[in-house]
CSV table of C-alpha atoms in Angstrom, one decimal:
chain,number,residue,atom,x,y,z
A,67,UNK,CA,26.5,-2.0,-9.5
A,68,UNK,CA,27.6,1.3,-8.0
A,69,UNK,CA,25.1,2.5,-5.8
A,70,UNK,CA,24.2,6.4,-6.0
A,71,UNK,CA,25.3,8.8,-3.0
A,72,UNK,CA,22.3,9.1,-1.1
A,73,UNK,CA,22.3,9.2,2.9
A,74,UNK,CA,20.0,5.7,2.7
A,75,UNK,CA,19.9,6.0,6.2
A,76,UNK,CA,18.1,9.6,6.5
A,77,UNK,CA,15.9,9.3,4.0
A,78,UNK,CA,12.4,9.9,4.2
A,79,UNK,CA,9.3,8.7,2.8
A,80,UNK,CA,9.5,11.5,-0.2
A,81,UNK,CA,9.4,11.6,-4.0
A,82,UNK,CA,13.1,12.0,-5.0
A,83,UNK,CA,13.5,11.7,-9.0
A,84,UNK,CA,15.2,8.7,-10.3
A,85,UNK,CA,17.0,8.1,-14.3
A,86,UNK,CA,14.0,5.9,-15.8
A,87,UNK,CA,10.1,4.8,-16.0
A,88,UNK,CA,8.4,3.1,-18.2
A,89,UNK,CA,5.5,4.2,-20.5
A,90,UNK,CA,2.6,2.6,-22.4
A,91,UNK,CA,-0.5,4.2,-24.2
A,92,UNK,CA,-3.7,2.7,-24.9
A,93,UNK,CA,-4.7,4.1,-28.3
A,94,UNK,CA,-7.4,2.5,-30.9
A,95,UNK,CA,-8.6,-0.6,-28.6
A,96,UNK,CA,-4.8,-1.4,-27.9
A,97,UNK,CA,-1.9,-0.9,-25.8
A,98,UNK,CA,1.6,-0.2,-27.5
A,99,UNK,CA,4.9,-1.7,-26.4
A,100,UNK,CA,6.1,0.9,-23.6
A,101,UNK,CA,9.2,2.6,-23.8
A,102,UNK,CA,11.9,3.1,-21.2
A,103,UNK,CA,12.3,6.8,-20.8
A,104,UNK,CA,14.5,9.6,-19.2
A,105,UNK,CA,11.5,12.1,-19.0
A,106,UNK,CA,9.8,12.2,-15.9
A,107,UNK,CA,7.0,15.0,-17.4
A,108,UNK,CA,3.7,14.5,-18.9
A,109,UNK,CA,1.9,16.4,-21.0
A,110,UNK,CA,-2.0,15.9,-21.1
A,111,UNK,CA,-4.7,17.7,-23.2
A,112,UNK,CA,-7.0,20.2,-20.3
A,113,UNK,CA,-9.5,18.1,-20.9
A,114,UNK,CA,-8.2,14.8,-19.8
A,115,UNK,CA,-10.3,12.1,-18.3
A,116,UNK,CA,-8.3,12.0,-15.3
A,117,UNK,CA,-8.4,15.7,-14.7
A,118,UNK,CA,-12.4,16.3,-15.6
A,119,UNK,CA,-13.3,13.3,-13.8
A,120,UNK,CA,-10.4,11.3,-11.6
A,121,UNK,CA,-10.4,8.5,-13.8
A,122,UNK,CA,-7.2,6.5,-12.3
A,123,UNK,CA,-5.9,3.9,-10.4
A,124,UNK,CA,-2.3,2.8,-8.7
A,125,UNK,CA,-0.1,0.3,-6.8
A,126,UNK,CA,2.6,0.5,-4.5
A,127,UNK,CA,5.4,-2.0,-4.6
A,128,UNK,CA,9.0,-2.2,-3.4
A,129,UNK,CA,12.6,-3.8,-4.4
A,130,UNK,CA,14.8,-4.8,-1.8
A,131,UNK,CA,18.4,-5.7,-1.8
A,132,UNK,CA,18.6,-9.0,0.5
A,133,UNK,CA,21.2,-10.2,3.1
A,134,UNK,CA,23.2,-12.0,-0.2
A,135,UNK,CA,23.6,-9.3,-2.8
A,136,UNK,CA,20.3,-9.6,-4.6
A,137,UNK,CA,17.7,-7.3,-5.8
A,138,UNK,CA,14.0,-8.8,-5.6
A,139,UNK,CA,10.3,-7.6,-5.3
A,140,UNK,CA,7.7,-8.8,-3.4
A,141,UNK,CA,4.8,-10.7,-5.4
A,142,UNK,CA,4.2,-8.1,-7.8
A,143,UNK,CA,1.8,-10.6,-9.4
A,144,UNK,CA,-1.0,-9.5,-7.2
A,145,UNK,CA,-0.2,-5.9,-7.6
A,146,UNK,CA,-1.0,-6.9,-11.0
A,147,UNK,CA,-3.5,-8.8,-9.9
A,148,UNK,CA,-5.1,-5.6,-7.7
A,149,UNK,CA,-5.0,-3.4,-10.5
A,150,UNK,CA,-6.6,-5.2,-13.2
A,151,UNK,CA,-9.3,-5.2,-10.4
A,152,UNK,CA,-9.1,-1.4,-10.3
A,153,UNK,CA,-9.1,-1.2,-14.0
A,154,UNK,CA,-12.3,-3.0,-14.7
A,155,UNK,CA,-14.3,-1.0,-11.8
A,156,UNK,CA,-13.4,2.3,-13.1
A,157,UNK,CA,-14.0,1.3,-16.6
A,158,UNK,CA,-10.2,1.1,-17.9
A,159,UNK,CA,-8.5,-0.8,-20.2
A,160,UNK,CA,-6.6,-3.5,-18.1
A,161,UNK,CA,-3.1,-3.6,-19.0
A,162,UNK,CA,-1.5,-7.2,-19.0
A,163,UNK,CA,-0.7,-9.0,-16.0
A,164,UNK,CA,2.4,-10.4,-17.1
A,165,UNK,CA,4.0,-7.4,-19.1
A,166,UNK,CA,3.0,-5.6,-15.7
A,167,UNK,CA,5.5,-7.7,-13.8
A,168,UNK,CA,8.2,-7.7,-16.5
A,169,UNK,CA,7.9,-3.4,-16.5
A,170,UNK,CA,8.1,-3.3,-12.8
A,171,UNK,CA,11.2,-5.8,-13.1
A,172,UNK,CA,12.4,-3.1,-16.0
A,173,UNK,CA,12.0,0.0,-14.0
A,174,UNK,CA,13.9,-1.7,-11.1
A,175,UNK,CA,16.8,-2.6,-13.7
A,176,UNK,CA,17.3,0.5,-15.1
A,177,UNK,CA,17.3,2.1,-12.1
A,178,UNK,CA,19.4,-0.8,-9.8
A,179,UNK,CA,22.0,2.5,-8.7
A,180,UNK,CA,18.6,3.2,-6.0
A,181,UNK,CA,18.2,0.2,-4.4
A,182,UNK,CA,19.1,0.7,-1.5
A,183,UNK,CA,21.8,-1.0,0.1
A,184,UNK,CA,20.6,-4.3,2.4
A,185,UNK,CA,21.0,-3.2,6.4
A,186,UNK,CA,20.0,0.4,5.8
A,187,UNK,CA,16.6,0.6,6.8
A,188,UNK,CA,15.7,1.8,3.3
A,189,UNK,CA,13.8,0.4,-0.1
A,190,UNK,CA,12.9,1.4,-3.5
A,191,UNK,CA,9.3,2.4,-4.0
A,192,UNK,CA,7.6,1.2,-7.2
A,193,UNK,CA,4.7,3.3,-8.5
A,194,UNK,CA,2.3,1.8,-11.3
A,195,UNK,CA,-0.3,3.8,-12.2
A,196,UNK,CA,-3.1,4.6,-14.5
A,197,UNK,CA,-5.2,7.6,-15.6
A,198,UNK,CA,-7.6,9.0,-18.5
A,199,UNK,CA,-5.2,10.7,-21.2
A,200,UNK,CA,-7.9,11.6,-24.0
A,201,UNK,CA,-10.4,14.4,-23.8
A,202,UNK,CA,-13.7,13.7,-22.0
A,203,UNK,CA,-16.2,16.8,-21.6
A,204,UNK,CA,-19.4,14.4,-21.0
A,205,UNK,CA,-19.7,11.8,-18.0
A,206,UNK,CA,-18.4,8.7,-19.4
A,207,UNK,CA,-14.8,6.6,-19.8
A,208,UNK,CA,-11.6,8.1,-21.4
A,209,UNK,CA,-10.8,6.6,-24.7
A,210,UNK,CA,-7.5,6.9,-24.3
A,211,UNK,CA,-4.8,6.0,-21.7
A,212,UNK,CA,-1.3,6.2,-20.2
A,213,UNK,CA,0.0,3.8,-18.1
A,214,UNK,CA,3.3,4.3,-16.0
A,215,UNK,CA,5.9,3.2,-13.5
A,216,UNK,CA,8.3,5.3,-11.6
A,217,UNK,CA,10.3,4.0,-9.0
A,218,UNK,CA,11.9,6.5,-5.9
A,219,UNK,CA,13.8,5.4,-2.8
A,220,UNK,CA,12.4,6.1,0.6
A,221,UNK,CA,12.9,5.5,4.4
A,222,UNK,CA,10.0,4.8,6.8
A,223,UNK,CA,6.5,5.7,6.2
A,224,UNK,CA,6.1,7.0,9.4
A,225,UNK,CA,8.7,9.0,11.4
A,226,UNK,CA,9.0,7.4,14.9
A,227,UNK,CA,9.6,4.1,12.4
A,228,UNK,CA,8.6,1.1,14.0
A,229,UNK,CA,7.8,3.2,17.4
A,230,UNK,CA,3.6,3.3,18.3
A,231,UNK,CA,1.3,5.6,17.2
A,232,UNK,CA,-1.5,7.5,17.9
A,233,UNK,CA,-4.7,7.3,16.0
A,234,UNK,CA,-8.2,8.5,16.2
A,235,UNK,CA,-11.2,7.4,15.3
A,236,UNK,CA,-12.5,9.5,12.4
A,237,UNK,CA,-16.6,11.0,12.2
A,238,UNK,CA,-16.2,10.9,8.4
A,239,UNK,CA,-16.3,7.6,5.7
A,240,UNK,CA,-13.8,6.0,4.0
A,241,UNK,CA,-15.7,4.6,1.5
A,242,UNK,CA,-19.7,3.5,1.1
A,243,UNK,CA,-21.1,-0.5,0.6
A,244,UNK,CA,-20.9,-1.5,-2.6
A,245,UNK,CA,-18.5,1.8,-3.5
A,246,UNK,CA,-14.8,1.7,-4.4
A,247,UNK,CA,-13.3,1.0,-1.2
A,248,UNK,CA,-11.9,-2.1,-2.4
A,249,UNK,CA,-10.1,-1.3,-5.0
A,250,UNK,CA,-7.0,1.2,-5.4
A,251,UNK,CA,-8.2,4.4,-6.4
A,252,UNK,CA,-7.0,8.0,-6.5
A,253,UNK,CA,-10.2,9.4,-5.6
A,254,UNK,CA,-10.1,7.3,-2.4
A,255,UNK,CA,-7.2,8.9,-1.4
A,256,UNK,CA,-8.1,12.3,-2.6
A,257,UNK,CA,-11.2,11.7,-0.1
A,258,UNK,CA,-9.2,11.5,3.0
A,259,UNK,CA,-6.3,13.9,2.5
A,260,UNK,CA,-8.9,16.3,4.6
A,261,UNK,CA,-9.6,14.4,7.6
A,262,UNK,CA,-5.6,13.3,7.6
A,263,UNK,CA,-4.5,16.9,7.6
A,264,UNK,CA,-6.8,17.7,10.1
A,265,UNK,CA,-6.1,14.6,12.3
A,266,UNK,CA,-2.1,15.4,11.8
A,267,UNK,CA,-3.3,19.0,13.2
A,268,UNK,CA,-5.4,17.2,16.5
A,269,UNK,CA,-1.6,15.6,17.1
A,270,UNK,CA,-2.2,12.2,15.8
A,271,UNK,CA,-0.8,9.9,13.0
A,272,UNK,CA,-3.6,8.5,11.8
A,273,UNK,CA,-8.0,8.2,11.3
A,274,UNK,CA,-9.5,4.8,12.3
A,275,UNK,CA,-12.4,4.5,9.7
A,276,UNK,CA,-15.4,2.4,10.8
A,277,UNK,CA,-17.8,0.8,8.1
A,278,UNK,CA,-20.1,3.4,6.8
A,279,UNK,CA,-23.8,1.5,7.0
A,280,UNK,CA,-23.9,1.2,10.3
A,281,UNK,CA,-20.6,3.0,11.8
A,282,UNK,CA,-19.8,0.0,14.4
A,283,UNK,CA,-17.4,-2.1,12.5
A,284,UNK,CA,-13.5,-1.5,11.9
A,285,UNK,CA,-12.4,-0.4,8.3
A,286,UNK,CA,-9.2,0.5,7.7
A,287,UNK,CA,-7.3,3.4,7.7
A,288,UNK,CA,-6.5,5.9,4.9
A,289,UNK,CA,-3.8,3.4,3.4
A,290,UNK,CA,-3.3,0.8,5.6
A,291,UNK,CA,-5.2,-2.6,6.8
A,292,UNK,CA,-5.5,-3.2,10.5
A,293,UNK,CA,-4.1,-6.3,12.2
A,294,UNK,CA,-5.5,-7.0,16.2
A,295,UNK,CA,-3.8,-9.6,18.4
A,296,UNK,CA,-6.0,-10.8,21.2
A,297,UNK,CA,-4.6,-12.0,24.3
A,298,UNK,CA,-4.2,-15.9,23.3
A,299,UNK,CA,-2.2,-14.9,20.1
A,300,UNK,CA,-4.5,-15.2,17.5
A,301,UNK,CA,-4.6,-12.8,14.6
A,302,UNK,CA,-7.6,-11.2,13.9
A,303,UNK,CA,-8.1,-9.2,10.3
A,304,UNK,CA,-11.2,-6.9,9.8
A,305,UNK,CA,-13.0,-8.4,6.5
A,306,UNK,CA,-14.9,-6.2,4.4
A,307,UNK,CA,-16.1,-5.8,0.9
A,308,UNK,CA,-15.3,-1.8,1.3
A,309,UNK,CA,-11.6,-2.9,2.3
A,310,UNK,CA,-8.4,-2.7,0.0
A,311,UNK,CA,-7.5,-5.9,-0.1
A,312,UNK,CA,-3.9,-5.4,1.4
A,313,UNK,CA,-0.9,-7.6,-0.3
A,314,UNK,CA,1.1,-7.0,3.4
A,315,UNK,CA,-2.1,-8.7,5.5
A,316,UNK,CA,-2.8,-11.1,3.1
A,317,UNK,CA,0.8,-12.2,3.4
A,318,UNK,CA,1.2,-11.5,7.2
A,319,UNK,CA,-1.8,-13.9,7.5
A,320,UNK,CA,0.3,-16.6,5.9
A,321,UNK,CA,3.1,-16.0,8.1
A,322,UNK,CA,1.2,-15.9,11.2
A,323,UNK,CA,-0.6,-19.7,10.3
A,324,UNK,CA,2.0,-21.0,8.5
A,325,UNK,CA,5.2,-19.6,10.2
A,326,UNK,CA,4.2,-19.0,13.3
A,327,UNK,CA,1.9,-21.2,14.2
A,328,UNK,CA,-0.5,-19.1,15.0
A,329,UNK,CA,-4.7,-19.3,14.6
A,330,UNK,CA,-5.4,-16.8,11.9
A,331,UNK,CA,-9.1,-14.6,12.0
A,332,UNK,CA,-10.5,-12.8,8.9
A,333,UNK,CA,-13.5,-11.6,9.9
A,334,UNK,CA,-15.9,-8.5,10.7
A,335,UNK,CA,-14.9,-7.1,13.6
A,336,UNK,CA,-16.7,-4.9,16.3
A,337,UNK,CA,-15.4,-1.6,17.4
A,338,UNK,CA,-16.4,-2.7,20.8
A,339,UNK,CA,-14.0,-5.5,20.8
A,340,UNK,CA,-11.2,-3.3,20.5
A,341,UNK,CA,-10.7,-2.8,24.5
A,342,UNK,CA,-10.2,-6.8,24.2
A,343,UNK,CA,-7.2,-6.8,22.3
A,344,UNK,CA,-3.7,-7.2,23.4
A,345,UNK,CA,-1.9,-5.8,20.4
A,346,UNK,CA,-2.7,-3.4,17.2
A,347,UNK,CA,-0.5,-2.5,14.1
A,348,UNK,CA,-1.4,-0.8,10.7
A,349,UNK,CA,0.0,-3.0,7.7
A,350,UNK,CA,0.4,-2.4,3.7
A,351,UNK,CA,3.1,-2.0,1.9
A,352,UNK,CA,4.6,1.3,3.0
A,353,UNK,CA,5.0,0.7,6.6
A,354,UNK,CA,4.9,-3.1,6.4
A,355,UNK,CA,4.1,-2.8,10.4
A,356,UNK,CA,3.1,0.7,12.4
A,357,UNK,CA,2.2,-0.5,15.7
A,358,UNK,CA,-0.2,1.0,17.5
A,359,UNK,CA,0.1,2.4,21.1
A,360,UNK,CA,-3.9,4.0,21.6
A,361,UNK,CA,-6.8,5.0,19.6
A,362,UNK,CA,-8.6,8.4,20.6
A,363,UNK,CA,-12.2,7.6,20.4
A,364,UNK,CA,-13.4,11.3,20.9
A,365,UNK,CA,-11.3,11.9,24.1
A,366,UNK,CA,-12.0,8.1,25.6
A,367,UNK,CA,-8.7,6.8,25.2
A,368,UNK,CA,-8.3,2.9,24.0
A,369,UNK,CA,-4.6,1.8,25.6
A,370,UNK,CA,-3.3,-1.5,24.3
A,371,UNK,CA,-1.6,-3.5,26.7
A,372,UNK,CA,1.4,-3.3,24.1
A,373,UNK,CA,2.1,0.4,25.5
A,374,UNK,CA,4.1,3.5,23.7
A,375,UNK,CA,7.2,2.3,23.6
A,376,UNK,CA,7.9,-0.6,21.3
A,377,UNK,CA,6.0,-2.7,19.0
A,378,UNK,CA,4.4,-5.8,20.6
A,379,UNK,CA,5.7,-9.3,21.0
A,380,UNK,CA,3.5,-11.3,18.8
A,381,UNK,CA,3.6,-8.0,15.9
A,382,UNK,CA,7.4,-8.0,16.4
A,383,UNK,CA,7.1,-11.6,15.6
A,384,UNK,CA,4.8,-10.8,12.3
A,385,UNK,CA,7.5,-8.0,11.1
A,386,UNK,CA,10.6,-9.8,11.9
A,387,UNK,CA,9.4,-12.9,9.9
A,388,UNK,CA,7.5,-10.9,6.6
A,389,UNK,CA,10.6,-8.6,6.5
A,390,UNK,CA,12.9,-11.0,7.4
A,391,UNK,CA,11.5,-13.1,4.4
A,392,UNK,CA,11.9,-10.1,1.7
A,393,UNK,CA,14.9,-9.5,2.7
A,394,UNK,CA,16.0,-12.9,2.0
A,395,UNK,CA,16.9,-14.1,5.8
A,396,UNK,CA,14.3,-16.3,6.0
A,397,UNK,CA,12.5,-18.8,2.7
A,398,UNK,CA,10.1,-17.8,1.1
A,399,UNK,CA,6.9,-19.3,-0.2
A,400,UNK,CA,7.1,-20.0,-3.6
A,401,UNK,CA,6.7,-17.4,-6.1
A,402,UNK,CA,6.6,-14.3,-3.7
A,403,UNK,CA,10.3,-13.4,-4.3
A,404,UNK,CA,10.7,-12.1,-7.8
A,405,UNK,CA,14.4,-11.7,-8.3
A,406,UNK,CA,16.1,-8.6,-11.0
């Protein structure tokens, strides 16, 4: 297929309208067939569920074209997985698993012309989402609901690419025990947007969020997971049940045991350990990798032996191999390359 004429190299990580999504309502206990449309608009009652009360959820997926010609995603079964997750904890209707997948392999069809081309540093995002379409005045669960995919292509997440970053650690919560940090929902985000404005503002990239309780354990970010290397090369991955459970880490942790050889950690870990590491990077499904060069931790500065540079040897190990696998360089596990 004729790709569009986009400058795939430039691009940055920005909404840019494409020819199709897909759309299905929830109506009367049921969800119809979805349609295939050419409308990118929505048109909502003021009284919404999603507007009164942010009653939605989301994923973020990609398609690649690989080293031979083809265009695949990367396991959007757990995607699937991850938002029926979201579904139930916000009180939604969950929509199939399966016809989840064969919509995302739709949207990525009927919009092939986007993919970008293999070599050019570019992908296709893939947006699934869900929100409250029916009117909801008192506290309680929409009746009614719309569920969507739009797909956009995009360059890097962050603008130095794979080049470190800077990140602080952050006075304000990402998301309370037993609260909603573990699932994929818009009023997590919508929670953060002012401590990432204002850390953008302080000149860094990112917030370092620590567990909430007792403020001495590493979270996450505002949409990433953090991976640590120590100094022997193990992989270390902060566990928590106020964590998104990250597709890119989960998978990066296969790759590191399986792969690489390497002894895999998943595990609370201690903000005090941090000075012991010899390598950090932010993961998930945007940046796949952002290495990280030194955390601000209210003007004490935490330097990884990694440096500002590049990305770190055992990282640049992790991102070769997980990218080199979606992009069809390297075999894949079975079932985590879904080909369109």
């Amino acid at each position: 297929m004729e790709k569009k004429n986009i400058d795939w190299s430039n691009l940055g990580f920005a909404y840019q309208v494409t020819d199709k999504r897909f759309v299905s309502n929830y109506k009367n206990g049921a969800w119809d067939e979805g349609v295939m449309t050419e409308d990118a608009t929505i048109t909502l009652t003021e009284c919404a569920g999603v507007l009164q009360y942010a009653q939605t959820c989301f994923e973020g997926l990609k398609a690649y074209t690989t080293e031979d010609g083809r265009t695949v995603c990367f396991r959007p079964d757990l995607n699937a997985s991850r938002m029926k997750d979201s579904c139930e904890r916000l009180e939604m209707p969950v929509f199939p698993e399966d016809k989840f997948v064969e919509a995302v392999k739709a949207v990525v069809r009927a919009n092939e012309a986007y993919v970008p081309p293999y070599g050019s540093g570019a992908t296709l995002y893939i947006r699934p989402y869900m929100f409250g379409s029916s009117a909801v005045i008192g506290v309680k669960p929409a009746e009614e609901y719309q569920f969507r995919i739009f797909c956009t292509p995009v360059g890097p997440y962050f603008k130095g690419g794979a080049k470190p970053i800077t990140i602080r650690v952050c006075d304000y919560d990402r998301a309370a025990p037993h609260g909603t940090g573990h699932i994929k929902a818009g009023l997590n985000y919508a929670m953060s947007l002012y401590q990432i404005v204002d850390a953008h503002e302080q000149g860094f990239d990112e917030n370092m969020y620590l567990d909430a309780a007792t403020r001495t354990y590493v979270e996450e970010t505002g949409g990433a997971n953090f991976i640590f290397i120590t100094k022997d090369g193990t992989l270390v991955t902060p566990k928590s049940d106020s964590i998104l459970p990250s597709i890119t880490r989960r998978s990066l942790m296969v790759v590191a045991e399986k792969y690489l050889g390497m002894k895999v950690e998943h595990r609370p870990v201690r903000f005090d350990e941090i000075k012991d590491f010899a390598e950090c990077g932010l993961c998930g499904t945007a940046a796949v990798i952002s290495p990280v060069g030194k955390i601000n931790d209210h003007g004490k500065e935490i330097c990884f032996p990694s440096g500002m540079d590049e990305m770190g040897p055992v990282t640049k190990k992790l991102y070769d191999t997980l990218t080199g696998i979606q992009m069809g360089r390297i075999e894949a596990p079975e079932g985590w390359i879904v080909e369109i």
